[in-house]
């Protein structure tokens, strides 16, 4: 909602473009490899990720512009690595506000401050604040530069049905509806996913108690980019408030409303203005401010049982809905898109068998369940579901004012990459007991002496990092030859050859000071690692992941 007198897209800080639908003649194309429904950040990222692997797609969006209003604002470190892979990271970095710190206050007194892990070896900060509108704009600008993506605005998906070796999609268009047949359909069409409903699927899970009003305001306020959580503040007694700084002097204020308040009453403009004024006064802002946008929100942990239905894959909110606490929704969706893109690309190019796609649901639903576990803890602390939970929460808060250890109960458990250790696309650990990054985890990064990072040297396909030692039982040529037969884009990095300035530190960081070998997937997760390096056994292991065993 926007204040009276302003149009639905009349923002104080963002200019929404208008996109025309494609002409009817421009939609008469041959069967498509991939169709993506939904051009929010997840759908756009999926199209760009596929294009980075050489796969063309058609991207459909029912609206005529980007998503409006205050949506996701926090983008995690691993998401910036994903944005880098698709060529959209620099614009995001230029606009976003990075942060590492959060502060929690109880009745006006600070009792806990957390700092998210960050070191010189991390290329990006743990978290950045960036409004979703900007993220969509920067992804769209990358799409405009990419000839492999056919973007179609004002093009809703009306029907979906299975056909021979694919999916038939009826697409709406003001100039006349039409039909596309596609090998694969990616449904990134949001929390109310029409495609999910067309397939007879539904989200399952838990609806949490507690409702928040989300209000964005514009003001000049000197407080740094530090996330604040206010428990039982004078401005919202018995409830909680969250405050985030965003680019362009926009501030996100989330405040809990009482169980006896109706959403209709709580979201009336006069009521929102009064409540926000009290919150801003409490944090020390007595200057002018303007209301940009507001809405209401309730926390849910909901997901599909399976993220795949035949040749239809579900991504982002169409597959799962998670609470805002811990900033997991957008980041989880971007990881969905990156995950399915490299796998689908390899299958389409006959570089992998179709069983590789069977790893999508266990990996990404596993990530969702991990999010649910952590987000539910945060949700119960932020919005206690019962009198008993409230008594425990308030006791912990009161104790935290006097004893430092109790403050940790309020830690929001920010987004961290999920480990795919139990995935069929991850190998058993042949270097068990080593430090570093075990199979399934995201590869630990290392800053090199020349200013680059280890991840900068990895290729667009699978990569290998070889900490060579006397236990290596093959030559570089043999290893490269065997692995390139399985993945033509395989990139082999050998310490002492491909980079020498920080060899020892890289080996130690990876837990391989005496030698060993890592295979890293295109999404930067570790596929496997070995102390003893045999070209034949490593190639066989990669062939197993790619469903090409015996080749």
Short mmCIF file of C-alpha atoms in Angstrom, two decimals:
data_model
loop_
_atom_site.label_atom_id
_atom_site.label_comp_id
_atom_site.label_asym_id
_atom_site.label_seq_id
_atom_site.Cartn_x
_atom_site.Cartn_y
_atom_site.Cartn_z
CA UNK A 1 0.00 0.00 0.00
CA UNK A 2 1.07 3.56 -0.65
CA UNK A 3 -0.08 6.79 0.99
CA UNK A 4 -3.24 8.45 -0.25
CA UNK A 5 -2.71 10.54 -3.37
CA UNK A 6 0.13 8.39 -4.73
CA UNK A 7 -0.27 5.82 -7.46
CA UNK A 8 0.50 2.10 -6.92
CA UNK A 9 3.91 2.47 -8.63
CA UNK A 10 4.67 6.02 -7.48
CA UNK A 11 7.75 5.37 -5.35
CA UNK A 12 9.87 7.91 -3.48
CA UNK A 13 13.11 6.32 -4.65
CA UNK A 14 12.55 3.94 -7.57
CA UNK A 15 11.24 4.55 -11.08
CA UNK A 16 9.34 1.55 -12.39
CA UNK A 17 9.74 0.98 -16.16
CA UNK A 18 6.90 -0.24 -18.34
CA UNK A 19 7.44 -3.19 -20.67
CA UNK A 20 5.22 -3.95 -23.63
CA UNK A 21 4.18 -7.50 -24.51
CA UNK A 22 5.87 -9.18 -27.47
CA UNK A 23 4.18 -8.84 -30.84
CA UNK A 24 2.16 -11.92 -31.80
CA UNK A 25 4.47 -12.72 -34.72
CA UNK A 26 7.50 -12.75 -32.43
CA UNK A 27 6.07 -15.63 -30.40
CA UNK A 28 5.91 -18.14 -33.27
CA UNK A 29 9.05 -20.09 -32.55
CA UNK A 30 10.06 -23.72 -32.62
CA UNK A 31 9.92 -25.93 -29.57
CA UNK A 32 11.88 -24.46 -26.69
CA UNK A 33 14.51 -26.15 -24.57
CA UNK A 34 13.51 -24.33 -21.37
CA UNK A 35 10.62 -22.05 -20.42
CA UNK A 36 10.75 -20.14 -17.15
CA UNK A 37 7.56 -18.76 -15.60
CA UNK A 38 8.06 -15.72 -13.40
CA UNK A 39 10.58 -12.91 -13.86
CA UNK A 40 11.17 -12.05 -10.25
CA UNK A 41 14.76 -12.35 -9.04
CA UNK A 42 14.63 -16.16 -8.94
CA UNK A 43 13.28 -16.55 -12.47
CA UNK A 44 15.66 -13.96 -13.88
CA UNK A 45 18.60 -15.61 -12.11
CA UNK A 46 17.59 -19.01 -13.50
CA UNK A 47 17.55 -17.62 -17.06
CA UNK A 48 20.96 -15.97 -16.62
CA UNK A 49 22.46 -19.06 -15.01
CA UNK A 50 21.24 -21.27 -17.86
CA UNK A 51 22.64 -18.77 -20.36
CA UNK A 52 26.01 -18.84 -18.60
CA UNK A 53 26.07 -22.58 -19.31
CA UNK A 54 25.12 -22.05 -22.95
CA UNK A 55 21.38 -22.81 -22.75
CA UNK A 56 18.69 -20.61 -24.29
CA UNK A 57 15.38 -20.00 -22.53
CA UNK A 58 12.09 -18.14 -22.78
CA UNK A 59 11.27 -16.09 -19.67
CA UNK A 60 7.59 -15.28 -19.11
CA UNK A 61 6.21 -12.61 -16.77
CA UNK A 62 2.56 -11.68 -16.35
CA UNK A 63 3.21 -8.11 -15.14
CA UNK A 64 4.43 -5.13 -17.15
CA UNK A 65 7.18 -4.13 -14.72
CA UNK A 66 9.21 -5.31 -11.74
CA UNK A 67 7.68 -6.39 -8.45
CA UNK A 68 6.54 -3.34 -6.53
CA UNK A 69 6.56 -2.50 -2.85
CA UNK A 70 8.83 -3.54 -0.02
CA UNK A 71 9.92 -7.13 -0.48
CA UNK A 72 13.24 -8.88 0.12
CA UNK A 73 16.08 -6.56 1.15
CA UNK A 74 18.90 -8.76 2.55
CA UNK A 75 21.24 -10.53 0.11
CA UNK A 76 23.75 -12.98 1.59
CA UNK A 77 27.41 -13.54 0.71
CA UNK A 78 26.79 -16.77 -1.20
CA UNK A 79 24.11 -15.05 -3.28
CA UNK A 80 26.71 -12.48 -4.34
CA UNK A 81 28.91 -15.32 -5.59
CA UNK A 82 25.91 -16.52 -7.62
CA UNK A 83 25.31 -13.00 -8.97
CA UNK A 84 28.98 -12.85 -9.95
CA UNK A 85 28.65 -16.06 -11.96
CA UNK A 86 25.84 -14.56 -14.06
CA UNK A 87 27.44 -11.16 -14.62
CA UNK A 88 25.21 -9.05 -12.38
CA UNK A 89 27.30 -8.53 -9.25
CA UNK A 90 29.00 -5.18 -9.84
CA UNK A 91 25.80 -3.13 -10.11
CA UNK A 92 24.57 -4.76 -6.91
CA UNK A 93 27.81 -3.98 -5.10
CA UNK A 94 27.68 -0.36 -6.24
CA UNK A 95 24.19 0.14 -4.81
CA UNK A 96 24.00 -2.21 -1.81
CA UNK A 97 24.87 -1.45 1.82
CA UNK A 98 27.02 -4.19 3.33
CA UNK A 99 26.79 -5.11 7.00
CA UNK A 100 28.16 -7.56 9.54
CA UNK A 101 26.61 -6.49 12.84
CA UNK A 102 23.27 -6.68 14.60
CA UNK A 103 22.14 -5.26 17.93
CA UNK A 104 19.29 -6.42 20.15
CA UNK A 105 17.66 -4.20 22.77
CA UNK A 106 15.22 -5.07 25.55
CA UNK A 107 13.09 -2.22 26.89
CA UNK A 108 15.52 0.30 25.44
CA UNK A 109 18.72 -1.31 26.74
CA UNK A 110 21.16 -3.13 24.47
CA UNK A 111 21.84 -6.65 25.72
CA UNK A 112 23.36 -8.44 22.74
CA UNK A 113 25.47 -7.64 19.70
CA UNK A 114 26.36 -10.23 17.09
CA UNK A 115 28.91 -10.11 14.28
CA UNK A 116 28.59 -12.48 11.37
CA UNK A 117 31.81 -14.32 10.51
CA UNK A 118 34.01 -12.44 8.06
CA UNK A 119 37.72 -12.66 7.29
CA UNK A 120 40.26 -11.45 4.72
CA UNK A 121 39.64 -14.68 2.79
CA UNK A 122 35.99 -13.79 2.15
CA UNK A 123 35.45 -11.96 -1.12
CA UNK A 124 32.09 -10.53 -0.07
CA UNK A 125 30.60 -9.33 3.20
CA UNK A 126 28.21 -11.67 5.04
CA UNK A 127 25.16 -9.57 4.16
CA UNK A 128 24.07 -6.65 1.99
CA UNK A 129 20.91 -4.59 2.15
CA UNK A 130 19.45 -4.00 -1.30
CA UNK A 131 15.81 -3.51 -2.18
CA UNK A 132 14.40 -6.24 -4.42
CA UNK A 133 13.43 -3.68 -7.05
CA UNK A 134 17.09 -2.85 -7.61
CA UNK A 135 18.08 -6.51 -7.72
CA UNK A 136 15.43 -7.17 -10.37
CA UNK A 137 16.57 -4.11 -12.33
CA UNK A 138 20.22 -5.21 -12.32
CA UNK A 139 19.32 -8.77 -13.30
CA UNK A 140 17.13 -7.40 -16.09
CA UNK A 141 19.99 -5.24 -17.37
CA UNK A 142 22.13 -8.40 -17.56
CA UNK A 143 19.30 -10.17 -19.39
CA UNK A 144 19.07 -7.36 -21.94
CA UNK A 145 22.72 -7.94 -22.76
CA UNK A 146 22.26 -11.69 -23.17
CA UNK A 147 21.07 -13.00 -26.56
CA UNK A 148 20.28 -16.44 -25.12
CA UNK A 149 17.25 -15.14 -23.16
CA UNK A 150 13.91 -14.35 -24.81
CA UNK A 151 12.13 -12.15 -22.23
CA UNK A 152 8.35 -11.74 -22.66
CA UNK A 153 6.45 -9.31 -20.43
CA UNK A 154 2.64 -9.31 -19.97
CA UNK A 155 2.71 -13.02 -20.74
CA UNK A 156 0.98 -15.07 -18.02
CA UNK A 157 0.97 -18.86 -18.08
CA UNK A 158 -2.67 -19.90 -18.49
CA UNK A 159 -2.47 -23.68 -18.80
CA UNK A 160 0.18 -26.35 -18.40
CA UNK A 161 -0.09 -29.93 -19.62
CA UNK A 162 2.28 -32.79 -20.30
CA UNK A 163 3.07 -33.73 -23.87
CA UNK A 164 5.50 -36.06 -25.62
CA UNK A 165 8.91 -35.56 -23.97
CA UNK A 166 7.97 -32.21 -22.56
CA UNK A 167 5.37 -29.69 -21.42
CA UNK A 168 2.79 -27.70 -23.37
CA UNK A 169 2.26 -24.16 -22.04
CA UNK A 170 -0.54 -21.80 -23.07
CA UNK A 171 0.66 -18.22 -22.76
CA UNK A 172 -1.57 -15.19 -22.49
CA UNK A 173 -0.83 -12.13 -24.60
CA UNK A 174 -2.85 -8.94 -25.26
CA UNK A 175 -2.20 -9.56 -28.95
CA UNK A 176 -3.51 -13.13 -28.81
CA UNK A 177 -2.80 -16.22 -26.73
CA UNK A 178 -0.44 -18.88 -28.06
CA UNK A 179 1.11 -22.23 -27.14
CA UNK A 180 4.71 -23.21 -26.50
CA UNK A 181 6.03 -26.74 -26.22
CA UNK A 182 9.14 -27.03 -24.11
CA UNK A 183 11.44 -29.79 -22.92
CA UNK A 184 11.55 -28.34 -19.40
CA UNK A 185 9.49 -25.83 -17.42
CA UNK A 186 10.86 -23.93 -14.41
CA UNK A 187 8.10 -22.53 -12.21
CA UNK A 188 9.36 -19.42 -10.41
CA UNK A 189 5.91 -17.85 -10.28
CA UNK A 190 5.77 -16.97 -6.60
CA UNK A 191 4.03 -17.88 -3.38
CA UNK A 192 0.62 -18.09 -5.07
CA UNK A 193 2.07 -20.10 -7.97
CA UNK A 194 -0.62 -20.72 -10.61
CA UNK A 195 1.50 -23.54 -12.04
CA UNK A 196 1.62 -25.28 -8.67
CA UNK A 197 -2.18 -25.12 -8.57
CA UNK A 198 -2.47 -26.35 -12.17
CA UNK A 199 -0.39 -29.41 -11.23
CA UNK A 200 -2.62 -30.15 -8.25
CA UNK A 201 0.17 -29.56 -5.73
CA UNK A 202 0.09 -27.68 -2.46
CA UNK A 203 2.50 -26.39 0.13
CA UNK A 204 2.54 -28.15 3.49
CA UNK A 205 3.84 -27.01 6.84
CA UNK A 206 3.11 -24.63 9.67
CA UNK A 207 1.50 -21.22 9.92
CA UNK A 208 3.13 -19.34 12.80
CA UNK A 209 1.31 -17.00 15.11
CA UNK A 210 2.06 -13.30 15.07
CA UNK A 211 1.55 -10.64 12.43
CA UNK A 212 3.92 -7.85 11.44
CA UNK A 213 3.37 -4.59 9.63
CA UNK A 214 6.22 -3.89 7.21
CA UNK A 215 6.72 -0.18 6.58
CA UNK A 216 9.37 1.51 4.45
CA UNK A 217 10.10 5.15 5.24
CA UNK A 218 12.46 7.72 3.75
CA UNK A 219 14.50 9.77 6.17
CA UNK A 220 18.00 11.07 6.76
CA UNK A 221 19.17 9.23 9.87
CA UNK A 222 22.85 8.89 10.88
CA UNK A 223 22.69 5.37 12.35
CA UNK A 224 25.02 2.98 10.46
CA UNK A 225 23.96 -0.11 8.56
CA UNK A 226 23.42 -2.27 11.64
CA UNK A 227 20.36 -4.46 11.98
CA UNK A 228 18.39 -3.60 15.14
CA UNK A 229 15.82 -5.71 16.99
CA UNK A 230 13.81 -4.03 19.73
CA UNK A 231 12.08 -6.30 22.25
CA UNK A 232 9.25 -4.80 24.30
CA UNK A 233 10.14 -1.22 23.34
CA UNK A 234 8.19 1.73 24.72
CA UNK A 235 6.82 2.35 21.22
CA UNK A 236 5.41 -1.20 20.88
CA UNK A 237 4.90 -2.65 24.34
CA UNK A 238 4.80 -6.43 24.59
CA UNK A 239 5.93 -6.85 20.98
CA UNK A 240 9.00 -6.54 18.77
CA UNK A 241 10.41 -4.18 16.13
CA UNK A 242 13.07 -4.74 13.46
CA UNK A 243 14.90 -1.88 11.73
CA UNK A 244 17.15 -2.05 8.63
CA UNK A 245 18.87 0.71 6.69
CA UNK A 246 18.57 0.49 2.89
CA UNK A 247 20.02 2.45 -0.03
CA UNK A 248 18.61 5.88 -0.95
CA UNK A 249 17.79 6.81 2.67
CA UNK A 250 15.07 4.18 2.89
CA UNK A 251 14.56 2.40 6.22
CA UNK A 252 12.62 -0.83 6.73
CA UNK A 253 10.60 -0.87 9.94
CA UNK A 254 8.89 -4.16 10.83
CA UNK A 255 6.71 -4.11 13.92
CA UNK A 256 4.55 -6.78 15.48
CA UNK A 257 0.88 -6.05 16.06
CA UNK A 258 -1.27 -7.44 18.86
CA UNK A 259 -3.34 -10.61 18.49
CA UNK A 260 -6.44 -8.53 19.19
CA UNK A 261 -5.74 -6.15 16.30
CA UNK A 262 -7.29 -6.68 12.90
CA UNK A 263 -5.02 -6.47 9.89
CA UNK A 264 -7.42 -4.03 8.25
CA UNK A 265 -7.30 -1.70 11.22
CA UNK A 266 -3.55 -2.06 11.79
CA UNK A 267 -2.75 -1.22 8.15
CA UNK A 268 -4.87 1.94 7.96
CA UNK A 269 -2.56 4.78 6.89
CA UNK A 270 -3.27 6.91 9.96
CA UNK A 271 -2.54 3.98 12.28
CA UNK A 272 0.70 3.07 10.49
CA UNK A 273 1.85 6.70 10.56
CA UNK A 274 1.20 6.97 14.31
CA UNK A 275 2.97 3.68 15.12
CA UNK A 276 5.99 4.41 12.93
CA UNK A 277 6.29 7.93 14.39
CA UNK A 278 6.53 6.46 17.89
CA UNK A 279 9.18 3.93 16.81
CA UNK A 280 11.29 6.56 15.05
CA UNK A 281 11.10 8.86 18.06
CA UNK A 282 12.29 6.02 20.30
CA UNK A 283 15.39 5.38 18.15
CA UNK A 284 16.25 9.07 18.28
CA UNK A 285 14.92 10.33 14.96
CA UNK A 286 13.03 13.59 15.41
CA UNK A 287 13.44 14.96 11.92
CA UNK A 288 11.17 14.70 8.92
CA UNK A 289 10.27 11.40 7.32
CA UNK A 290 7.96 10.13 4.59
CA UNK A 291 6.02 6.90 4.37
CA UNK A 292 6.98 5.00 1.22
CA UNK A 293 5.01 1.73 1.36
CA UNK A 294 3.55 -0.72 3.87
CA UNK A 295 1.89 -4.10 4.14
CA UNK A 296 1.18 -6.90 6.65
CA UNK A 297 3.03 -10.16 7.03
CA UNK A 298 2.65 -13.46 8.93
CA UNK A 299 5.41 -16.04 9.29
CA UNK A 300 4.99 -19.44 7.61
CA UNK A 301 7.17 -22.50 7.08
CA UNK A 302 5.64 -24.21 4.05
CA UNK A 303 7.10 -26.38 1.29
CA UNK A 304 6.24 -28.88 -1.40
CA UNK A 305 6.96 -32.53 -0.72
CA UNK A 306 8.78 -32.71 -4.05
CA UNK A 307 10.26 -29.80 -5.99
CA UNK A 308 9.89 -31.67 -9.25
CA UNK A 309 6.77 -32.87 -11.04
CA UNK A 310 7.85 -34.68 -14.20
CA UNK A 311 9.47 -32.06 -16.41
CA UNK A 312 8.35 -29.17 -14.20
CA UNK A 313 10.69 -27.87 -11.50
CA UNK A 314 9.61 -25.47 -8.74
CA UNK A 315 11.94 -22.70 -7.57
CA UNK A 316 11.77 -20.03 -4.89
CA UNK A 317 8.43 -19.19 -3.29
CA UNK A 318 6.57 -21.54 -5.62
CA UNK A 319 8.41 -24.38 -3.83
CA UNK A 320 8.73 -23.00 -0.30
CA UNK A 321 7.76 -20.09 1.93
CA UNK A 322 9.98 -19.22 4.86
CA UNK A 323 9.84 -16.56 7.62
CA UNK A 324 11.69 -13.30 7.16
CA UNK A 325 13.71 -13.82 10.33
CA UNK A 326 17.27 -14.71 9.31
CA UNK A 327 16.74 -13.27 5.79
CA UNK A 328 16.42 -16.66 4.09
CA UNK A 329 13.62 -16.41 1.53
CA UNK A 330 15.27 -14.62 -1.39
CA UNK A 331 18.66 -16.23 -0.80
CA UNK A 332 17.15 -19.69 -0.68
CA UNK A 333 15.38 -19.03 -3.99
CA UNK A 334 18.52 -17.78 -5.73
CA UNK A 335 20.30 -20.95 -4.62
CA UNK A 336 17.43 -23.00 -6.11
CA UNK A 337 17.94 -21.30 -9.45
CA UNK A 338 21.70 -21.76 -9.50
CA UNK A 339 21.34 -25.41 -8.49
CA UNK A 340 18.89 -26.50 -11.15
CA UNK A 341 20.53 -24.40 -13.89
CA UNK A 342 23.91 -26.16 -14.03
CA UNK A 343 22.33 -29.60 -13.70
CA UNK A 344 19.72 -29.00 -16.38
CA UNK A 345 22.33 -27.48 -18.69
CA UNK A 346 24.56 -30.54 -18.44
CA UNK A 347 21.62 -32.87 -19.12
CA UNK A 348 20.49 -30.82 -22.13
CA UNK A 349 24.03 -30.87 -23.57
CA UNK A 350 24.27 -34.65 -23.00
CA UNK A 351 27.15 -34.12 -20.57
CA UNK A 352 25.16 -35.79 -17.80
CA UNK A 353 22.42 -38.38 -17.51
CA UNK A 354 18.93 -37.45 -16.38
CA UNK A 355 19.45 -39.01 -12.96
CA UNK A 356 21.55 -35.97 -12.08
CA UNK A 357 18.26 -34.05 -11.91
CA UNK A 358 17.07 -36.37 -9.15
CA UNK A 359 19.45 -34.55 -6.80
CA UNK A 360 17.55 -31.25 -7.06
CA UNK A 361 14.77 -32.03 -4.57
CA UNK A 362 16.93 -33.66 -1.88
CA UNK A 363 19.45 -30.83 -2.07
CA UNK A 364 17.14 -27.86 -2.21
CA UNK A 365 14.33 -29.28 -0.06
CA UNK A 366 17.01 -30.28 2.41
CA UNK A 367 18.18 -26.67 2.39
CA UNK A 368 14.60 -25.52 2.99
CA UNK A 369 14.14 -27.85 5.96
CA UNK A 370 17.40 -26.54 7.40
CA UNK A 371 16.05 -23.02 6.97
CA UNK A 372 12.81 -24.05 8.68
CA UNK A 373 14.73 -25.39 11.67
CA UNK A 374 16.65 -22.17 12.22
CA UNK A 375 13.95 -19.76 11.14
CA UNK A 376 11.39 -21.42 13.40
CA UNK A 377 13.68 -20.91 16.40
CA UNK A 378 14.02 -17.24 15.50
CA UNK A 379 10.29 -16.93 14.87
CA UNK A 380 9.37 -18.42 18.24
CA UNK A 381 11.72 -15.97 19.93
CA UNK A 382 10.49 -12.96 17.97
CA UNK A 383 6.80 -13.91 18.18
CA UNK A 384 6.23 -16.44 21.01
CA UNK A 385 3.37 -18.78 20.00
CA UNK A 386 2.00 -19.27 23.53
CA UNK A 387 2.03 -17.84 27.04
CA UNK A 388 4.62 -20.43 28.03
CA UNK A 389 6.96 -19.48 25.18
CA UNK A 390 6.52 -15.80 26.04
CA UNK A 391 7.41 -16.40 29.69
CA UNK A 392 10.56 -18.26 28.65
CA UNK A 393 11.49 -15.59 26.07
CA UNK A 394 10.94 -12.70 28.49
CA UNK A 395 12.89 -14.49 31.21
CA UNK A 396 15.82 -14.93 28.80
CA UNK A 397 15.66 -11.25 27.84
CA UNK A 398 15.56 -10.10 31.45
CA UNK A 399 18.47 -12.39 32.31
CA UNK A 400 20.45 -11.09 29.34
CA UNK A 401 20.48 -7.59 30.82
CA UNK A 402 22.68 -8.91 33.64
CA UNK A 403 24.40 -11.97 32.16
CA UNK A 404 26.09 -11.90 28.77
CA UNK A 405 25.59 -15.61 27.97
CA UNK A 406 21.80 -15.27 27.90
CA UNK A 407 21.90 -12.78 25.03
CA UNK A 408 22.85 -15.57 22.62
CA UNK A 409 19.28 -16.92 22.85
CA UNK A 410 18.23 -13.94 20.71
CA UNK A 411 20.75 -14.64 17.93
CA UNK A 412 18.75 -14.51 14.65
CA UNK A 413 20.89 -17.25 13.05
CA UNK A 414 21.49 -15.50 9.75
CA UNK A 415 21.44 -17.33 6.43
CA UNK A 416 24.31 -19.79 5.81
CA UNK A 417 24.80 -22.08 2.80
CA UNK A 418 23.35 -25.55 3.24
CA UNK A 419 25.64 -28.57 2.98
CA UNK A 420 24.70 -31.21 0.40
CA UNK A 421 26.56 -33.95 2.27
CA UNK A 422 23.68 -36.44 1.87
CA UNK A 423 23.05 -35.69 -1.81
CA UNK A 424 23.39 -38.26 -4.61
CA UNK A 425 25.49 -35.58 -6.37
CA UNK A 426 28.02 -35.53 -3.53
CA UNK A 427 30.70 -38.18 -2.95
CA UNK A 428 31.72 -39.88 0.26
CA UNK A 429 34.65 -38.15 1.92
CA UNK A 430 37.90 -39.81 0.85
CA UNK A 431 39.82 -37.37 3.05
CA UNK A 432 37.80 -37.91 6.21
CA UNK A 433 39.26 -36.21 9.24
CA UNK A 434 40.81 -33.37 7.28
CA UNK A 435 40.00 -29.77 8.09
CA UNK A 436 38.88 -27.53 5.24
CA UNK A 437 35.65 -28.03 3.30
CA UNK A 438 34.09 -31.51 3.42
CA UNK A 439 32.03 -32.85 0.49
CA UNK A 440 28.71 -31.02 0.26
CA UNK A 441 29.92 -27.80 1.85
CA UNK A 442 30.63 -24.57 0.00
CA UNK A 443 34.33 -24.32 -0.81
CA UNK A 444 36.31 -22.22 1.66
CA UNK A 445 37.67 -19.18 -0.16
CA UNK A 446 41.24 -17.89 0.05
CA UNK A 447 42.58 -14.42 -0.75
CA UNK A 448 45.74 -14.70 -2.82
CA UNK A 449 48.71 -12.36 -2.60
CA UNK A 450 47.88 -10.76 -5.95
CA UNK A 451 44.45 -9.65 -4.67
CA UNK A 452 42.46 -12.37 -6.41
CA UNK A 453 40.52 -15.09 -4.63
CA UNK A 454 40.57 -18.84 -5.07
CA UNK A 455 36.99 -18.74 -6.40
CA UNK A 456 38.12 -16.28 -9.11
CA UNK A 457 40.22 -19.06 -10.65
CA UNK A 458 37.49 -21.68 -10.85
CA UNK A 459 35.82 -22.44 -14.17
CA UNK A 460 32.14 -22.30 -15.20
CA UNK A 461 31.90 -26.10 -15.06
CA UNK A 462 33.44 -28.50 -12.57
CA UNK A 463 36.86 -27.51 -11.25
CA UNK A 464 39.70 -29.32 -9.55
CA UNK A 465 42.20 -27.93 -7.04
CA UNK A 466 45.32 -30.10 -6.83
CA UNK A 467 47.61 -29.71 -3.83
CA UNK A 468 50.30 -31.87 -5.38
CA UNK A 469 52.54 -34.12 -3.28
CA UNK A 470 54.35 -37.45 -3.38
CA UNK A 471 50.95 -39.14 -2.93
CA UNK A 472 49.86 -38.03 -6.41
CA UNK A 473 49.87 -41.09 -8.64
CA UNK A 474 49.27 -39.45 -12.01
CA UNK A 475 50.39 -36.63 -14.26
CA UNK A 476 48.59 -33.35 -14.89
CA UNK A 477 48.00 -34.32 -18.52
CA UNK A 478 46.42 -37.63 -17.53
CA UNK A 479 44.18 -36.05 -14.92
CA UNK A 480 43.12 -33.19 -17.19
CA UNK A 481 42.39 -35.53 -20.09
CA UNK A 482 40.19 -37.90 -18.10
CA UNK A 483 38.18 -35.16 -16.43
CA UNK A 484 37.68 -33.06 -19.58
CA UNK A 485 36.11 -36.08 -21.29
CA UNK A 486 33.39 -35.94 -18.67
CA UNK A 487 33.06 -32.15 -18.52
CA UNK A 488 34.56 -30.23 -21.48
CA UNK A 489 34.71 -27.10 -19.31
CA UNK A 490 36.56 -28.79 -16.46
CA UNK A 491 39.28 -26.50 -15.13
CA UNK A 492 42.27 -27.97 -13.30
CA UNK A 493 44.20 -25.74 -10.89
CA UNK A 494 47.52 -27.00 -9.61
CA UNK A 495 49.29 -25.34 -6.70
CA UNK A 496 52.75 -24.33 -7.82
CA UNK A 497 51.64 -24.06 -11.46
CA UNK A 498 48.43 -22.05 -11.79
CA UNK A 499 49.17 -19.87 -8.79
CA UNK A 500 52.19 -19.82 -6.54
CA UNK A 501 51.92 -16.76 -4.32
CA UNK A 502 49.89 -18.36 -1.55
CA UNK A 503 50.26 -22.08 -2.20
CA UNK A 504 50.93 -23.01 1.37
CA UNK A 505 48.02 -20.98 2.73
CA UNK A 506 45.62 -22.44 0.17
CA UNK A 507 46.68 -25.98 1.04
CA UNK A 508 46.27 -25.33 4.75
CA UNK A 509 42.89 -23.66 4.28
CA UNK A 510 41.68 -26.69 2.32
CA UNK A 511 43.06 -29.10 4.91
CA UNK A 512 45.60 -30.49 2.43
CA UNK A 513 49.04 -29.34 3.70
CA UNK A 514 50.55 -32.70 2.70
CA UNK A 515 48.75 -32.94 -0.61
CA UNK A 516 45.33 -33.87 -1.96
CA UNK A 517 42.66 -33.06 -4.52
CA UNK A 518 39.29 -31.27 -4.48
CA UNK A 519 36.53 -31.47 -7.10
CA UNK A 520 34.24 -28.43 -6.95
CA UNK A 521 30.81 -28.25 -8.57
CA UNK A 522 29.70 -25.30 -10.72
CA UNK A 523 27.71 -23.95 -7.74
CA UNK A 524 30.91 -23.84 -5.60
CA UNK A 525 29.88 -26.79 -3.42
CA UNK A 526 32.53 -29.48 -2.92
CA UNK A 527 31.70 -32.65 -4.86
CA UNK A 528 34.52 -34.72 -3.36
CA UNK A 529 38.07 -34.68 -2.04
CA UNK A 530 40.97 -37.15 -1.80
CA UNK A 531 44.31 -37.42 -0.07
CA UNK A 532 45.64 -39.91 -2.65
CA UNK A 533 45.27 -38.70 -6.22
CA UNK A 534 44.53 -41.35 -8.86
CA UNK A 535 43.17 -40.07 -12.18
CA UNK A 536 41.12 -43.20 -12.78
CA UNK A 537 39.36 -43.18 -9.40
CA UNK A 538 38.62 -39.44 -9.49
CA UNK A 539 37.23 -39.68 -13.03
CA UNK A 540 35.07 -42.64 -12.02
CA UNK A 541 33.71 -40.67 -9.08
CA UNK A 542 32.83 -37.69 -11.27
CA UNK A 543 31.19 -40.02 -13.78
CA UNK A 544 29.00 -41.36 -10.98
CA UNK A 545 27.82 -37.85 -10.08
CA UNK A 546 27.04 -37.12 -13.73
CA UNK A 547 25.19 -40.40 -14.24
CA UNK A 548 27.82 -41.51 -16.75
CA UNK A 549 29.34 -44.45 -14.88
CA UNK A 550 30.99 -46.97 -17.16
CA UNK A 551 31.99 -44.47 -19.82
#
